[in-house]
Short mmCIF file of N, CA and C in Angstrom, two decimals:
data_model
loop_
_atom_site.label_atom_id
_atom_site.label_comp_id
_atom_site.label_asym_id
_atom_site.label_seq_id
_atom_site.Cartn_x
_atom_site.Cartn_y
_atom_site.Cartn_z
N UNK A 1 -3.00 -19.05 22.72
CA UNK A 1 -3.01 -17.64 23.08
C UNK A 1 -3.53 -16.82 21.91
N UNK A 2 -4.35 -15.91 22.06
CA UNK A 2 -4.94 -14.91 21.44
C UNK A 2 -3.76 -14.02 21.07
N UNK A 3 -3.57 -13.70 19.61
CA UNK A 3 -2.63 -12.10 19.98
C UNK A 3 -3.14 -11.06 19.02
N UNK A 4 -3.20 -10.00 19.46
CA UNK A 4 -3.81 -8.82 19.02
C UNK A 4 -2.95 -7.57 18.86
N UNK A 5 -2.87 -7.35 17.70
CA UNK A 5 -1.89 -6.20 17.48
C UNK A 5 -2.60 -4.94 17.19
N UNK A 6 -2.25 -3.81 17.70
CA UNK A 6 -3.12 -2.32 16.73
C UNK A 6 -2.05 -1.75 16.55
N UNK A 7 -2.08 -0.88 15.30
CA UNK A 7 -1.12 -0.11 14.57
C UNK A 7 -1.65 0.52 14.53
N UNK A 8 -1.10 2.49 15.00
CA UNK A 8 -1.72 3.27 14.52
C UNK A 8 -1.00 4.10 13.29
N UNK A 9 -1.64 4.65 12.33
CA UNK A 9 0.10 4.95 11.36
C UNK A 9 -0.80 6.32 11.15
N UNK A 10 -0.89 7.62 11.59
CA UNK A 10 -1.12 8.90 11.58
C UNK A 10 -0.71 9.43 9.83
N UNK A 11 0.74 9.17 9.68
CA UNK A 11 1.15 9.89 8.77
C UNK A 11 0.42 9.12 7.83
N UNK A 12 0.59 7.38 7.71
CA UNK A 12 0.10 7.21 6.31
C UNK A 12 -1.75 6.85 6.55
N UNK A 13 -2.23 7.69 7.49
CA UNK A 13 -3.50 8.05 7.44
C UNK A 13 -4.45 6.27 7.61
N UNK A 14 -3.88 5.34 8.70
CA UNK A 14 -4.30 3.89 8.72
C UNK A 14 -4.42 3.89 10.44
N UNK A 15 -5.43 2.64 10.67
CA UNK A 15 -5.65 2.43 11.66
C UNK A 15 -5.51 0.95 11.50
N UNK A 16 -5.16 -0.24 11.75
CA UNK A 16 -5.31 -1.46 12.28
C UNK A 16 -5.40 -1.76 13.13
N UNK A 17 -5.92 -2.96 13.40
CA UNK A 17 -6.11 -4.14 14.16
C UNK A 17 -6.23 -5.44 14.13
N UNK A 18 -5.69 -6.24 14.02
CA UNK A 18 -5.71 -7.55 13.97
C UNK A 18 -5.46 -8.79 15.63
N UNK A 19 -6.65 -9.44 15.53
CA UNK A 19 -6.57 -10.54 16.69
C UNK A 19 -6.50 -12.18 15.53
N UNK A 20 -5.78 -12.70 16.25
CA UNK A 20 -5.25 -13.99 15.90
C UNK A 20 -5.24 -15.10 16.96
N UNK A 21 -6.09 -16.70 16.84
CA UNK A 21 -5.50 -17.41 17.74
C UNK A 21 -6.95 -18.02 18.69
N UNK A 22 -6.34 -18.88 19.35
CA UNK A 22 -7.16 -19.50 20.81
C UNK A 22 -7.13 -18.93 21.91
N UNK A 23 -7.47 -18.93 22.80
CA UNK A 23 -7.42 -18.13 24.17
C UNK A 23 -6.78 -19.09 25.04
N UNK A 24 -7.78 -20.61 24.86
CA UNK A 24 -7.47 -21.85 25.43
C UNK A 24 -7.02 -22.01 27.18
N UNK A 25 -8.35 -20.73 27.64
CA UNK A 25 -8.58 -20.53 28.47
C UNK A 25 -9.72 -21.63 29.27
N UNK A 26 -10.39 -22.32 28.37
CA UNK A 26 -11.68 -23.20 28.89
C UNK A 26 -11.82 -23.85 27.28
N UNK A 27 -12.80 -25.14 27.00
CA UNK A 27 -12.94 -25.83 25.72
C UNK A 27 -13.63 -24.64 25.10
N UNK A 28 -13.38 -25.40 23.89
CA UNK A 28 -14.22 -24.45 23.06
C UNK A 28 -15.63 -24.64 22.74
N UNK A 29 -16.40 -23.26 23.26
CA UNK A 29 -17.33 -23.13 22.81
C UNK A 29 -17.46 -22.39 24.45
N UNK A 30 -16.93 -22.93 25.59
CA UNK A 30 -17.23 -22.24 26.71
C UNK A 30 -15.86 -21.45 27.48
N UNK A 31 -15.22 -21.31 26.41
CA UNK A 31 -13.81 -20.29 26.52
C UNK A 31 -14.14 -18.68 26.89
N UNK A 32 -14.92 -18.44 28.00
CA UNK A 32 -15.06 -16.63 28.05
C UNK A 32 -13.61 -15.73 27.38
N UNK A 33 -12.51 -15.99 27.86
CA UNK A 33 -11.91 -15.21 27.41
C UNK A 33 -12.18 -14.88 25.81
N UNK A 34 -11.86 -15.83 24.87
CA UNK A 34 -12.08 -15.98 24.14
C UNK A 34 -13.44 -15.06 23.15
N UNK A 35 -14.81 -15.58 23.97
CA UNK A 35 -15.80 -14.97 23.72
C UNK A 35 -15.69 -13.29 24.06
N UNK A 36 -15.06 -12.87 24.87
CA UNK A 36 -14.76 -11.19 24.75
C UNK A 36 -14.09 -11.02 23.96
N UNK A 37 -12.56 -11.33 23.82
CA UNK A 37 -11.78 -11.05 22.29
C UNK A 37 -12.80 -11.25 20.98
N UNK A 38 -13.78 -12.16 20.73
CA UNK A 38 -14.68 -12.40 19.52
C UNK A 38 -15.47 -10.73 19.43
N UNK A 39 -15.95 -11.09 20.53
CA UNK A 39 -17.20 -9.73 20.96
C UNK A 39 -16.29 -8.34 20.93
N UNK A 40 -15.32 -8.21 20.98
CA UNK A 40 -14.77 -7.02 20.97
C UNK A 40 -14.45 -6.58 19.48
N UNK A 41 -13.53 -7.52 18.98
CA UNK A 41 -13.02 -7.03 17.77
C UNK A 41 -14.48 -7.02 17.12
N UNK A 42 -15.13 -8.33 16.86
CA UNK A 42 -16.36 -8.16 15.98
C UNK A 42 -17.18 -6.81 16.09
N UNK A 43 -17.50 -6.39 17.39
CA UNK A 43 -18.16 -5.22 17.74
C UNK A 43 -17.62 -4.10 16.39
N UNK A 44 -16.06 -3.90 17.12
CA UNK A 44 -15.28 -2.99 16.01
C UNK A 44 -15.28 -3.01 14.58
N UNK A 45 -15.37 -4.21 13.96
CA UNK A 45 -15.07 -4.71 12.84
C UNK A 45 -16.88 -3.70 12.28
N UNK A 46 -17.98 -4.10 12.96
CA UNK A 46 -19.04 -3.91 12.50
C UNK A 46 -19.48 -2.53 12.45
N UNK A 47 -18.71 -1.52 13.21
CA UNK A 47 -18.92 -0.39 13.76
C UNK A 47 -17.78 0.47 12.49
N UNK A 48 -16.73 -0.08 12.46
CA UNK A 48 -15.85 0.45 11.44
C UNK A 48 -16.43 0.46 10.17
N UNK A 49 -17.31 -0.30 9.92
CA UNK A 49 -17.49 -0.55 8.46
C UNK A 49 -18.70 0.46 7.96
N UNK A 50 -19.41 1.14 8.85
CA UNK A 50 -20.39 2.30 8.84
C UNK A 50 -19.05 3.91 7.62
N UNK A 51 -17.60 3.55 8.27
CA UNK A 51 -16.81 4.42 6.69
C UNK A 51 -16.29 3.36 5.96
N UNK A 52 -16.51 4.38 4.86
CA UNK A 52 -16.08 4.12 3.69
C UNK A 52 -14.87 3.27 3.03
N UNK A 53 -13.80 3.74 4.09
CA UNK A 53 -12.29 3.79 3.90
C UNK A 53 -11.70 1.84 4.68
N UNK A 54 -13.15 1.28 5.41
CA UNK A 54 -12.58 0.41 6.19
C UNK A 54 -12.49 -1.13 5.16
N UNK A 55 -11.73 -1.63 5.76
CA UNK A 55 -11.94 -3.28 5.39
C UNK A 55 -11.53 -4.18 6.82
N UNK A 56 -12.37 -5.12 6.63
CA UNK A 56 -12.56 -5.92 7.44
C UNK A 56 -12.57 -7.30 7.41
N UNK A 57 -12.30 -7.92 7.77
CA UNK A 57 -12.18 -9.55 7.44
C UNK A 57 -12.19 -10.44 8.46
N UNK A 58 -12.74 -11.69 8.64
CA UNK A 58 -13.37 -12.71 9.64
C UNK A 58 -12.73 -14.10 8.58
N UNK A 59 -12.11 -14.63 9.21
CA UNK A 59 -11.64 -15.99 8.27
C UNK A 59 -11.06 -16.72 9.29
N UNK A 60 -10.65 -18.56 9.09
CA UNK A 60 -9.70 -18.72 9.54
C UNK A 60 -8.33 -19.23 9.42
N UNK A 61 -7.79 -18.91 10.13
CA UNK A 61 -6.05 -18.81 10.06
C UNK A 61 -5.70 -20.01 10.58
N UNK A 62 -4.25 -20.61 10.75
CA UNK A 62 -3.47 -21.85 11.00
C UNK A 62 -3.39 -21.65 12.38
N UNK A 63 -3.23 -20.66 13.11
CA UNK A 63 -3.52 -20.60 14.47
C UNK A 63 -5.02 -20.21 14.81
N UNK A 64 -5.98 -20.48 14.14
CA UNK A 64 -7.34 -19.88 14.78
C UNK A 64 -7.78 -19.08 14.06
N UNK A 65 -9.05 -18.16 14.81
CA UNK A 65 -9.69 -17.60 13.91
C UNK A 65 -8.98 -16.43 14.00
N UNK A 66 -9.42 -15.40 12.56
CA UNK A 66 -8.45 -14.08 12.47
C UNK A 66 -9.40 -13.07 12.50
N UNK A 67 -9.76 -11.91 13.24
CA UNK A 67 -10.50 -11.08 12.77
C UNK A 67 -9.37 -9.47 12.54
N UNK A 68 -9.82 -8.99 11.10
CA UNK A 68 -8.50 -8.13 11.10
C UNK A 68 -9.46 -6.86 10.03
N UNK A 69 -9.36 -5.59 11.20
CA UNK A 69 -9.87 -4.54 11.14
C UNK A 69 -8.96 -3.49 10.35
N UNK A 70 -9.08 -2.65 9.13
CA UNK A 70 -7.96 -1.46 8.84
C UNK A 70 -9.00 -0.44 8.81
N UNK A 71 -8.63 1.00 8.35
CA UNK A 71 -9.81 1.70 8.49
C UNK A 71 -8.71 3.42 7.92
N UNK A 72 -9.33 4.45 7.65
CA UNK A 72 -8.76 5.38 7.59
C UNK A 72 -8.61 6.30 9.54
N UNK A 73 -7.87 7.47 9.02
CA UNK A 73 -7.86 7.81 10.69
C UNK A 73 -8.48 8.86 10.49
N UNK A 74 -9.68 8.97 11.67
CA UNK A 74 -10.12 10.07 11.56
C UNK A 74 -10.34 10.08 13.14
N UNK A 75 -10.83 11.09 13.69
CA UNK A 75 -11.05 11.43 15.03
C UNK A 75 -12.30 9.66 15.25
N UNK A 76 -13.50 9.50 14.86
CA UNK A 76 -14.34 9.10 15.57
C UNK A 76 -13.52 7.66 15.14
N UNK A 77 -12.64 6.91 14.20
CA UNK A 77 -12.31 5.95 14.13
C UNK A 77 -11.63 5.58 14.89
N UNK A 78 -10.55 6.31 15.43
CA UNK A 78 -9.68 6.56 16.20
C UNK A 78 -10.61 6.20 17.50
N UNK A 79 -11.14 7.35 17.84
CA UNK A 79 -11.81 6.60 19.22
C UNK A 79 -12.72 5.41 19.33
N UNK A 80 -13.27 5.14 18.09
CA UNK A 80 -13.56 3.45 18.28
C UNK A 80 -12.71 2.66 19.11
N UNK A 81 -11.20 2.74 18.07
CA UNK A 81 -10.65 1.47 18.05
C UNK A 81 -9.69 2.03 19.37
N UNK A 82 -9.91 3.14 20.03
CA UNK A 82 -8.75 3.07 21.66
C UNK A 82 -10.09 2.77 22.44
N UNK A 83 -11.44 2.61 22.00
CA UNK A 83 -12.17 2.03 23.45
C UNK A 83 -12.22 0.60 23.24
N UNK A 84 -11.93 0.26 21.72
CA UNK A 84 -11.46 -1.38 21.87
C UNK A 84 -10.08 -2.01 22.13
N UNK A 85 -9.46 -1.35 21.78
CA UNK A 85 -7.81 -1.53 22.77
C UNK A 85 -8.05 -1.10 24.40
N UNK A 86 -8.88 -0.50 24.75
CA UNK A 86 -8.78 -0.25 26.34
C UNK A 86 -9.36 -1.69 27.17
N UNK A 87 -10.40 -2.26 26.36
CA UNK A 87 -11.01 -3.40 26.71
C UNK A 87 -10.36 -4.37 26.26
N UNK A 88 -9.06 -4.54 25.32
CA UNK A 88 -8.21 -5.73 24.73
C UNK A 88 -6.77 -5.97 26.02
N UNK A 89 -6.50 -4.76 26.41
CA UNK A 89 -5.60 -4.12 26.96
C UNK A 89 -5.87 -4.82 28.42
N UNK A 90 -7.04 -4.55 29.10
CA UNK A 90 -7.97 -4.81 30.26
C UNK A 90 -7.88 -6.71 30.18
N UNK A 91 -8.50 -7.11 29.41
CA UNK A 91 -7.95 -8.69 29.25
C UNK A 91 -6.75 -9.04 29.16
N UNK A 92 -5.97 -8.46 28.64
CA UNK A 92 -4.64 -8.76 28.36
C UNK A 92 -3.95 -8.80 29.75
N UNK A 93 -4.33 -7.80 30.97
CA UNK A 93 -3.86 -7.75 32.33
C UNK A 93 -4.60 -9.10 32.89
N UNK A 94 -5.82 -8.89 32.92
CA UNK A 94 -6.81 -10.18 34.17
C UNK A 94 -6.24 -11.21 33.47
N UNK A 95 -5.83 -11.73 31.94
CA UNK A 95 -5.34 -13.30 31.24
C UNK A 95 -4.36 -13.00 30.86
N UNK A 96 -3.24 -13.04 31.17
CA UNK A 96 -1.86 -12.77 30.55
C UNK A 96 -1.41 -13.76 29.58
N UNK A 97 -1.42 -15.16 30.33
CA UNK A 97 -1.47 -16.36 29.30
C UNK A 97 -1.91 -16.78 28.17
N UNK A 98 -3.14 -15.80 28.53
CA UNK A 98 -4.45 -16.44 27.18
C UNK A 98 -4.60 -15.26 26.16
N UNK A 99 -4.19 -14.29 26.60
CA UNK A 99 -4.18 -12.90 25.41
C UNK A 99 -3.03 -11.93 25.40
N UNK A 100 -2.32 -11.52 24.44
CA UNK A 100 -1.05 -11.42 24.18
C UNK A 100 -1.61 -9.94 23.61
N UNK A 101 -1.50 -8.41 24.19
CA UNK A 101 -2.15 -7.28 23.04
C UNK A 101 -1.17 -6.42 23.21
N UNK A 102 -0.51 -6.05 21.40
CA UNK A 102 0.48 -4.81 21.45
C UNK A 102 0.11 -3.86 20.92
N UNK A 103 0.34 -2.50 21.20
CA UNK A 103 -0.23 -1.41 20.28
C UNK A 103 1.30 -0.63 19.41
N UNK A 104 0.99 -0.43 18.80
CA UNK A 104 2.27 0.30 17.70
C UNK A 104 1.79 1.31 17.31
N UNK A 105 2.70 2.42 17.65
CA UNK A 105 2.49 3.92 16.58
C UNK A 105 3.24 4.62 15.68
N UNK A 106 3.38 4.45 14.44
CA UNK A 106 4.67 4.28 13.56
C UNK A 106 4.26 6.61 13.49
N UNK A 107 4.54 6.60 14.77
CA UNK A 107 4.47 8.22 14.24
C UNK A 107 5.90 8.60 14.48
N UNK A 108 5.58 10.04 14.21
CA UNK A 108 7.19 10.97 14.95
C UNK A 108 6.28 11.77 16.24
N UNK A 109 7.71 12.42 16.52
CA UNK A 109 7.85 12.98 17.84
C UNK A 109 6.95 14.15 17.71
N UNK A 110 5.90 13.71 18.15
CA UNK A 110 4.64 14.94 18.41
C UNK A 110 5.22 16.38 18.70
N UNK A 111 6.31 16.46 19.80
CA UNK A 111 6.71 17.53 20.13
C UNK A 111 8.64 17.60 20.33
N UNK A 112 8.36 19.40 19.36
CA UNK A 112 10.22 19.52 19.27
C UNK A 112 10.61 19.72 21.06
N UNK A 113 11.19 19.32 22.14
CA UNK A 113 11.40 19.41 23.17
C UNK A 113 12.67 20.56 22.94
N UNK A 114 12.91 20.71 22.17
CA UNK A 114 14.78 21.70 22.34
C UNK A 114 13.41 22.57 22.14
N UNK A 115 12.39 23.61 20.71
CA UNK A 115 11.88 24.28 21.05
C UNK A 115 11.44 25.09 21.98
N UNK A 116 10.84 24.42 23.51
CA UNK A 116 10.48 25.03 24.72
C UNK A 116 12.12 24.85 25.32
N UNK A 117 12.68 24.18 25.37
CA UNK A 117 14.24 24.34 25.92
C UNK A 117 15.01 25.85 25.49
N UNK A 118 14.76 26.38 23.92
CA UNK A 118 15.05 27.70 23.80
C UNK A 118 14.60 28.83 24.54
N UNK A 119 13.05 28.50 24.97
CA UNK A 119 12.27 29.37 25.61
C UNK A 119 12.79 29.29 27.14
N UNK A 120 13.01 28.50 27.62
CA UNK A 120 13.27 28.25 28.70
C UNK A 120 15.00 29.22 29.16
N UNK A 121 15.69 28.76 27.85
CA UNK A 121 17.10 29.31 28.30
C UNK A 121 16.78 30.98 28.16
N UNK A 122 16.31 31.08 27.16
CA UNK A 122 15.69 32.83 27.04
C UNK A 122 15.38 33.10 28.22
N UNK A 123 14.62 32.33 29.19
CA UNK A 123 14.03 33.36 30.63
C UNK A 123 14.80 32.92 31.47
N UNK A 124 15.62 31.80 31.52
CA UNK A 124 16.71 32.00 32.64
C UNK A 124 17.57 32.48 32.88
N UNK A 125 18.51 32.72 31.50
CA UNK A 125 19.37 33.51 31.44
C UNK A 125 19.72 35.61 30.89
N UNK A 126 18.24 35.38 31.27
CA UNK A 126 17.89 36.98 30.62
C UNK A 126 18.96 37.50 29.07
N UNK A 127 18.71 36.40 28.46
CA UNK A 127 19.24 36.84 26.86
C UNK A 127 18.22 37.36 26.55
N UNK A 128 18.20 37.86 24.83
CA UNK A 128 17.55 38.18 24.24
C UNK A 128 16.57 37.50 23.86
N UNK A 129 15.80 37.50 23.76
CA UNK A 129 14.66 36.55 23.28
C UNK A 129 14.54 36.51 21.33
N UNK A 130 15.06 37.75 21.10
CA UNK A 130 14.84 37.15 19.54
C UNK A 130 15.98 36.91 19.20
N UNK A 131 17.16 36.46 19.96
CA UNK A 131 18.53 35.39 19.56
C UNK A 131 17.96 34.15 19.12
N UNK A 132 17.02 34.11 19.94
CA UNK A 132 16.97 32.43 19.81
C UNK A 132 14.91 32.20 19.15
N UNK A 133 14.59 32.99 19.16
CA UNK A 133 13.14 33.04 18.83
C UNK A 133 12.57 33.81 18.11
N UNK A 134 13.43 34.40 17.41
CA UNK A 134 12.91 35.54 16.68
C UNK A 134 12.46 36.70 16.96
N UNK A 135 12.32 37.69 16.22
CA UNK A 135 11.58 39.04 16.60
C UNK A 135 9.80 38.94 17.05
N UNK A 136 9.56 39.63 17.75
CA UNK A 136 8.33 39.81 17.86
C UNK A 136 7.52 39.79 16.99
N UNK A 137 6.45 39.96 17.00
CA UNK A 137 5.40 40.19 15.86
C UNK A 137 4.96 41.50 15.77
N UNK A 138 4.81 41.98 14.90
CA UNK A 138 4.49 43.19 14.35
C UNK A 138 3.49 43.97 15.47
N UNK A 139 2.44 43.21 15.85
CA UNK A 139 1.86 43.97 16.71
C UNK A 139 1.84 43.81 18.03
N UNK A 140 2.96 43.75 18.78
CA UNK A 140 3.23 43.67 19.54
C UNK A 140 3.13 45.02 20.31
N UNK A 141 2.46 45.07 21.42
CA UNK A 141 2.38 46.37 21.76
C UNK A 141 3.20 46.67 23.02
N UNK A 142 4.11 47.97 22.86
CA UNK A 142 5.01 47.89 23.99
C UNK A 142 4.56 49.01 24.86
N UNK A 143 5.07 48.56 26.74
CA UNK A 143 4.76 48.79 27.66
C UNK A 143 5.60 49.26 28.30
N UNK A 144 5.03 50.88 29.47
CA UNK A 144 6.37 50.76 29.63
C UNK A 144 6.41 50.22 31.34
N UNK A 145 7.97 50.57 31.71
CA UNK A 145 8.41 49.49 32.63
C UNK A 145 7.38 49.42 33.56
N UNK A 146 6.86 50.61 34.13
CA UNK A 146 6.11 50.41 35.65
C UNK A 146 4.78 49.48 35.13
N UNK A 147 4.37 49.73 33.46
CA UNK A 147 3.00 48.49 33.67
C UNK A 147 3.86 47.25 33.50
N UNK A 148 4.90 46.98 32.96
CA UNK A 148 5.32 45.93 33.28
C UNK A 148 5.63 44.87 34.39
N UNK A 149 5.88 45.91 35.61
CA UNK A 149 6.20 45.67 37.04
C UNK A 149 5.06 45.36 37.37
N UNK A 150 3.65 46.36 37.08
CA UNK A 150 3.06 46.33 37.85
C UNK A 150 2.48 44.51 37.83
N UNK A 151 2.46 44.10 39.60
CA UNK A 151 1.70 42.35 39.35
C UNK A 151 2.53 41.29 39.54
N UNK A 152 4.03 41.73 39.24
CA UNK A 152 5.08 41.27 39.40
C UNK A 152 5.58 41.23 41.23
N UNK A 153 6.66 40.62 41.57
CA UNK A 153 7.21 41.00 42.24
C UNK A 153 7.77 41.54 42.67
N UNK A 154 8.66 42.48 41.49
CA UNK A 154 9.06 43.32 41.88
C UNK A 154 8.10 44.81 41.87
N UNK A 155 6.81 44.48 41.95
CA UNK A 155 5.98 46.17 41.99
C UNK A 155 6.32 46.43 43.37
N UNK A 156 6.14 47.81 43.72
CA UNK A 156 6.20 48.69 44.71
C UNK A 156 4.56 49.37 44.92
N UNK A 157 3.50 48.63 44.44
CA UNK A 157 2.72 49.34 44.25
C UNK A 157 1.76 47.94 45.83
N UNK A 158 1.12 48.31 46.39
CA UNK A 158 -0.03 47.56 47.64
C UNK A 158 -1.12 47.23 46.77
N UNK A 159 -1.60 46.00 46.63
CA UNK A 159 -3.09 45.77 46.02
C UNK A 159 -3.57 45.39 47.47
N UNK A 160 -5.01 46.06 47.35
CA UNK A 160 -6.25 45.38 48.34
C UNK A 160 -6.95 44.54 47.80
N UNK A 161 -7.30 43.48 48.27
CA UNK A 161 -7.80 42.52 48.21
C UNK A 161 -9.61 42.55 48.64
N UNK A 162 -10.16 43.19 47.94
CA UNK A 162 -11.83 42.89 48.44
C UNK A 162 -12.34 41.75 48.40
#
């Protein structure tokens, strides 16, 4: 079995990839599976190495051959290596047996969820809004009630519709 790991690590600014192994899907030399895992990572490996920041390596290992990609993160590296995990990913479904692929993202929580939960309790419970969110911003320009209404549901005002 082939196994292929990608790490993405945002904070400490790294991208990996490493494939390891046989497919031992067909002999060797007429193993397709095999020959896509080669053709994929190699593709990457050759395409990564156009920055600066990458290293790359082709050797072999006690289970097979190793091809093992690192690279800095930047937007276009990044999308290299998720259109080669989409195609590692894609084998990994049609050969389950023969290719083994995990992805890892040693990040944090992209988003504070209690944040919009404050916002949320602010408009349901008609509190104050700068209890929990602070004061406005300075230029905030205030309105009074009827443009506020107006658009709302509660206007009293008929729009025509042309």
């Amino acid at each position: 079995m082939i196994k292929i790991i990608y790490v993405t690590d945002p904070e400490g600014g790294k991208l990996t990839m490493r494939a390891e192994g046989h497919a031992g899907y067909a002999p060797a030399g007429q193993d397709i599976v095999c020959a896509a895992v080669s053709c994929l990572m190699q593709t990457l490996a050759y395409s990564a190495a156009e920055d600066e920041k990458t290293s790359s390596c082709i050797y072999q290992g006690e289970e097979g051959p190793v091809v093992s990609v690192e690279t800095g993160d930047s937007v276009l590296m990044r999308d290299k290596f998720e259109l080669v995990a989409d195609g590692l990913t894609l084998l990994a479904e049609q050969y389950p047996e023969n290719v083994d692929f995990k992805k890892s993202c040693k990040c944090s929580p992209a988003v504070d969820l209690q944040l919009f939960a404050a916002t949320a309790t602010t408009a349901a419970c008609g509190r104050s809004r700068e209890e929990l969110l602070g004061p406005r911003p300075a230029r905030h320009e205030c309105r009074s009630r009827h443009e506020v209404d107006a658009g709302s549901r509660n206007s009293r005002r008929a729009f025509k519709i042309v």
